[in-house]
mmCIF file of C-alpha atoms in Angstrom:
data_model
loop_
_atom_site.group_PDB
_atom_site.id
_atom_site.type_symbol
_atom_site.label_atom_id
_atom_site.label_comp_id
_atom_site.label_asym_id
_atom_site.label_seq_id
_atom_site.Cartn_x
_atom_site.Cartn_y
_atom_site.Cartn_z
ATOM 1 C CA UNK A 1 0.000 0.000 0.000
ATOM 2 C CA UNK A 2 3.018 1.990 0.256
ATOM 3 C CA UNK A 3 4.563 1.963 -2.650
ATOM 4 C CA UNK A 4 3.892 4.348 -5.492
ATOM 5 C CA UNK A 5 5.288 4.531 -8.927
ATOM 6 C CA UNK A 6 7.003 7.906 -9.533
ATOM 7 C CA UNK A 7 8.859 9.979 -12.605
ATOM 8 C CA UNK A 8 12.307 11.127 -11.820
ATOM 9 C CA UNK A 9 10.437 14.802 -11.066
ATOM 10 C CA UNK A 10 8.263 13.718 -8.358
ATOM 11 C CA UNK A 11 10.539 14.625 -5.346
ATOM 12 C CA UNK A 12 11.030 18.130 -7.134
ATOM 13 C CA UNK A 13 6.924 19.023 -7.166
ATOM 14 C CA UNK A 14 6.822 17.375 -3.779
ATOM 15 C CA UNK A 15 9.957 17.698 -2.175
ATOM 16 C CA UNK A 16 11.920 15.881 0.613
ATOM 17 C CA UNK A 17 14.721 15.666 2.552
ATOM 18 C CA UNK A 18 17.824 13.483 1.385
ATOM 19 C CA UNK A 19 19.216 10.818 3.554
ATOM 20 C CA UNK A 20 21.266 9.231 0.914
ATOM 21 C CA UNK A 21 21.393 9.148 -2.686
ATOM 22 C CA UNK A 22 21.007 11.984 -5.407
ATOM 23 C CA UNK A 23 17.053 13.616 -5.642
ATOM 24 C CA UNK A 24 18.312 14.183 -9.559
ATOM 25 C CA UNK A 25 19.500 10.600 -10.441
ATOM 26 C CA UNK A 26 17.310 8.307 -7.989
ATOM 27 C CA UNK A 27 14.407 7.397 -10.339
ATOM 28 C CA UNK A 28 16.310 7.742 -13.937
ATOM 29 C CA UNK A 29 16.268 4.696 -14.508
ATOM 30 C CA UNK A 30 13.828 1.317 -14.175
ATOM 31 C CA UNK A 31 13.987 -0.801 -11.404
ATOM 32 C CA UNK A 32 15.062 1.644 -9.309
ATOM 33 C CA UNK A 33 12.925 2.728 -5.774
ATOM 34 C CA UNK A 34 13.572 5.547 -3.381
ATOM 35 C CA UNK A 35 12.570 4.489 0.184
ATOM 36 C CA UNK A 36 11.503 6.906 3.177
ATOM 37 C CA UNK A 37 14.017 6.583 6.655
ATOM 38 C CA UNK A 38 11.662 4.270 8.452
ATOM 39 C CA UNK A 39 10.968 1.939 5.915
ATOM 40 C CA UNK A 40 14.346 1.494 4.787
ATOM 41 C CA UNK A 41 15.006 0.272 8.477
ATOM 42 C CA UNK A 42 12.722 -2.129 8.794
ATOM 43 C CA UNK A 43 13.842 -3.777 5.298
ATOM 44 C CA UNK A 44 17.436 -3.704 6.469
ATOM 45 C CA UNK A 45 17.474 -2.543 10.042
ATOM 46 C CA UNK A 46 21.282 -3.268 10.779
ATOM 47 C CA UNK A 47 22.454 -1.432 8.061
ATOM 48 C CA UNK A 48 23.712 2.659 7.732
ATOM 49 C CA UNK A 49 21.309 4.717 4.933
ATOM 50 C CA UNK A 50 24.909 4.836 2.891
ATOM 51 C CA UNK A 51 24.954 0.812 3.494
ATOM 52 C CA UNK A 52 21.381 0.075 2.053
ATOM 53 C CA UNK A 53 22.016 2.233 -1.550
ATOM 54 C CA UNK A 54 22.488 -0.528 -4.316
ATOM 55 C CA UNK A 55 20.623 -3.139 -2.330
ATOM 56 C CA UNK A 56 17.871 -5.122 -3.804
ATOM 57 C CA UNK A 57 13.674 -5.576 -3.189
ATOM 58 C CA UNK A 58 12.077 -7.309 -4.495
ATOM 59 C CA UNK A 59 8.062 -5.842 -4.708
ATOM 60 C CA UNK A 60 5.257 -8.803 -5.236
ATOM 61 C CA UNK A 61 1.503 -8.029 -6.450
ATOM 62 C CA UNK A 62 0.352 -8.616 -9.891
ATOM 63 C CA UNK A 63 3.687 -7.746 -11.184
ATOM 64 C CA UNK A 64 6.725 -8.635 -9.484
ATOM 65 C CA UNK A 65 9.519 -5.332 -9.626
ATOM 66 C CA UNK A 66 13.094 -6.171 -8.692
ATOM 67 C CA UNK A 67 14.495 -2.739 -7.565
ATOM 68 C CA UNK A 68 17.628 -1.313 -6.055
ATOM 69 C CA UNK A 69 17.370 1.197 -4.122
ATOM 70 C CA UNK A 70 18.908 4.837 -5.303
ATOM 71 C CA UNK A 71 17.753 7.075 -2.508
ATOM 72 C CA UNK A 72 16.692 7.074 1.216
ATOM 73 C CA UNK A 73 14.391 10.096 2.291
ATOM 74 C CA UNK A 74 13.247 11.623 4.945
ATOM 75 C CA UNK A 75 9.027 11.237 5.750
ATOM 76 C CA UNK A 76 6.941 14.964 5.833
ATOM 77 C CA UNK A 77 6.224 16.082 9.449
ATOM 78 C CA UNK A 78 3.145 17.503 8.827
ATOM 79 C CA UNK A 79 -0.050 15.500 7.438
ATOM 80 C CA UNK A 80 -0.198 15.030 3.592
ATOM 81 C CA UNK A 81 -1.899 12.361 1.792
ATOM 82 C CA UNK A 82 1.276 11.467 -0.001
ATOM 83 C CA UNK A 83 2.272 9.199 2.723
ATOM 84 C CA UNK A 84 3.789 6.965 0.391
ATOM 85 C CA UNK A 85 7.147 5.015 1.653
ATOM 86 C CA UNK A 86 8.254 3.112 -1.201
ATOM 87 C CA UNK A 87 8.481 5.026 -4.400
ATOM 88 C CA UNK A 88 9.318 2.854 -7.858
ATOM 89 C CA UNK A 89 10.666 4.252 -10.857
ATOM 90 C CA UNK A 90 7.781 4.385 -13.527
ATOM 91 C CA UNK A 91 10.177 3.471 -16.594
ATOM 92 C CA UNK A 92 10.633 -0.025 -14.628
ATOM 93 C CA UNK A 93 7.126 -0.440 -16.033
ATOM 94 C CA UNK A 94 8.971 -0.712 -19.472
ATOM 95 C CA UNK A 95 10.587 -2.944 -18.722
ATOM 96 C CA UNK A 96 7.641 -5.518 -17.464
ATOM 97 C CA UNK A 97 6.987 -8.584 -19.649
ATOM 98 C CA UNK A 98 3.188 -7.241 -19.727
ATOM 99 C CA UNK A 99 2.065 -3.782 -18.633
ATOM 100 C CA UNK A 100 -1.084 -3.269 -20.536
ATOM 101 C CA UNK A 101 -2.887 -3.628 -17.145
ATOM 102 C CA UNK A 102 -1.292 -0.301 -16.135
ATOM 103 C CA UNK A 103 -3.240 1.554 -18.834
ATOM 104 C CA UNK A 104 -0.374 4.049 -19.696
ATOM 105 C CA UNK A 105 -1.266 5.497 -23.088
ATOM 106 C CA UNK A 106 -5.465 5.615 -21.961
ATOM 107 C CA UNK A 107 -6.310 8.719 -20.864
ATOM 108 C CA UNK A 108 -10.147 8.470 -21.176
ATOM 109 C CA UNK A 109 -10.909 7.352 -17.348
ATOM 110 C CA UNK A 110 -9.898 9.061 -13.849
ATOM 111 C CA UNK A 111 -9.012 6.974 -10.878
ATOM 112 C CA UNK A 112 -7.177 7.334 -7.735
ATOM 113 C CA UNK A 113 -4.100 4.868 -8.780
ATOM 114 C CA UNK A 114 -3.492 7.639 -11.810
ATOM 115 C CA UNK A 115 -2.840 11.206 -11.241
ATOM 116 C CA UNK A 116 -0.284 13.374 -12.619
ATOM 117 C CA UNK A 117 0.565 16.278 -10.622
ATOM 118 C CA UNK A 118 2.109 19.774 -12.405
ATOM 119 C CA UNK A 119 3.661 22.603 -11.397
ATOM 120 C CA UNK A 120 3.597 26.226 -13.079
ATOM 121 C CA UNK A 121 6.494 27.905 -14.181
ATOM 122 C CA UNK A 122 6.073 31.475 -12.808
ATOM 123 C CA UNK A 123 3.591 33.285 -15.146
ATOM 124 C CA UNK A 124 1.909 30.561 -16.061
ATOM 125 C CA UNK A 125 -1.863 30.772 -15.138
ATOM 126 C CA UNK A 126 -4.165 27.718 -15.145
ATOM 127 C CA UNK A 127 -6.236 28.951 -18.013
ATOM 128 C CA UNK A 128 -2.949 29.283 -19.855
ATOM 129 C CA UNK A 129 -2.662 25.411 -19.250
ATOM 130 C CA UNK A 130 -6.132 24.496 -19.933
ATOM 131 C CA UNK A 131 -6.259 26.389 -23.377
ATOM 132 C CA UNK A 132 -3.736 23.782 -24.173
ATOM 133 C CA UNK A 133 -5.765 20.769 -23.402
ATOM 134 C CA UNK A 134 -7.808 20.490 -26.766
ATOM 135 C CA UNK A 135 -5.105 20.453 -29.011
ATOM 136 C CA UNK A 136 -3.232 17.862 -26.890
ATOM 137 C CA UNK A 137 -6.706 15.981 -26.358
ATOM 138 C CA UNK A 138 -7.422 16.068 -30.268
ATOM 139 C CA UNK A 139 -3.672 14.693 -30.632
ATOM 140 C CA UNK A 140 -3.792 11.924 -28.105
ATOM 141 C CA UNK A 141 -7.194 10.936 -28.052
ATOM 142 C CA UNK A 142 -8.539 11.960 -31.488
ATOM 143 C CA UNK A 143 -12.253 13.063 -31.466
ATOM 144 C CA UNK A 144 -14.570 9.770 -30.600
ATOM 145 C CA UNK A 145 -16.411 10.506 -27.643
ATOM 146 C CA UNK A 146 -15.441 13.913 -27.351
ATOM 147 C CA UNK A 147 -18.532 15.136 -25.919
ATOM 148 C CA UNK A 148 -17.951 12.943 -22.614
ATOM 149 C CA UNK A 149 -14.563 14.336 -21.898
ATOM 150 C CA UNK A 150 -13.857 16.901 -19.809
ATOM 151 C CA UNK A 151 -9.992 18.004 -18.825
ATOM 152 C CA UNK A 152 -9.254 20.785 -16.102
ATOM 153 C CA UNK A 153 -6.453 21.554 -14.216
ATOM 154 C CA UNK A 154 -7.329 21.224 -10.131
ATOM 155 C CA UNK A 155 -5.184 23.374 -7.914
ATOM 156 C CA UNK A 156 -3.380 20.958 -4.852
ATOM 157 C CA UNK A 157 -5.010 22.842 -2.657
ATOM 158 C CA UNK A 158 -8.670 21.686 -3.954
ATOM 159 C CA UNK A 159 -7.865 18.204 -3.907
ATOM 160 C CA UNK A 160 -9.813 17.122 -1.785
ATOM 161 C CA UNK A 161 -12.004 20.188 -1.297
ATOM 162 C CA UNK A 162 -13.660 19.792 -4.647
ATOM 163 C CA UNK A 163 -17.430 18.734 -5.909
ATOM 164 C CA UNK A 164 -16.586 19.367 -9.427
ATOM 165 C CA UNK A 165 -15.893 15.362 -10.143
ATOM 166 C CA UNK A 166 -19.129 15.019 -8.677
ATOM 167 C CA UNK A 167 -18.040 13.827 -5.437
ATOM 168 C CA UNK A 168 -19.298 14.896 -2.402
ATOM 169 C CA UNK A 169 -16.295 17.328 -1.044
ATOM 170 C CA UNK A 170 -14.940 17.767 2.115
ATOM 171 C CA UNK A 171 -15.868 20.627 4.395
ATOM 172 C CA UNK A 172 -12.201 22.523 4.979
ATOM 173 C CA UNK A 173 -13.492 24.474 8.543
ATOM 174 C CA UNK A 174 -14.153 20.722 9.613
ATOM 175 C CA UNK A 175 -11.097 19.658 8.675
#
């Protein structure tokens, strides 16, 4: 439940602190995971953070994911919803005998195990972003069912504060 499959820019949109390993060379490449302090200590609890880089996990589900680990950080003190401990490069899903489960190149469905997160360059408004969408829509997705789709950029901050998926949203002053 931990474990979360991550581009090499993750840790820059949501940053952490560096026990070991390099934030800009961690996730190049597949089979590679970053773990957080405490979970790296239970997986090899006699071991230094410098003395666990390079070793190997092995990750079982539907897919099994051999990885060595690059990179040892440190967990957020405050609350997030990223509590994620074990994060797996996304290219090792290149390199899987059979991915098509993952659903990479659909992008006609929204669930919680897919979400790509973005962040602005300075200047860059929202509605700068969105005007993009159609052309990059028409592109990927071509125009069948075009009048079901619906692409808008969410700030982070309405995550979870949000009816406009048509979920019931949380009430912030409760929270």
């Amino acid at each position: 439940n931990g474990a979360l499959l991550v581009s090499n820019s993750f840790f820059k949109i949501f940053p952490r602190e560096w026990v070991a390993g390099k934030m800009e060379q961690a996730l190049e490449k597949p089979n590679s995971v970053v773990l957080s302090e405490e979970t790296a200590k239970v997986y090899f609890p006699n071991l230094s953070a410098e003395e666990i880089l390079g070793k190997e996990i092995v990750y079982f589900n539907q897919d099994t994911i051999a990885a060595t680990v690059t990179g040892i950080v440190k967990p957020y003190s405050e609350n997030s919803d990223l509590d994620f401990t074990d994060f797996i490069s996304i290219t090792s899903l290149d390199v899987l005998p059979d991915n098509s489960r993952f659903n990479m190149e659909s992008w006609d469905a929204f669930t919680s195990d897919s979400q790509l997160f973005v962040k602005l360059a300075e200047g860059v408004s929202p509605q700068h972003l969105e005007a993009a969408f159609p052309e990059m829509i028409k592109k990927y997705l071509g125009d069948e069912d075009e009048e079901y789709r619906q692409h808008f950029a969410q700030p982070l901050s309405e995550l979870h504060f949000s009816d406009a998926l048509g979920n019931e949203s949380a009430n912030k002053l409760i929270l």
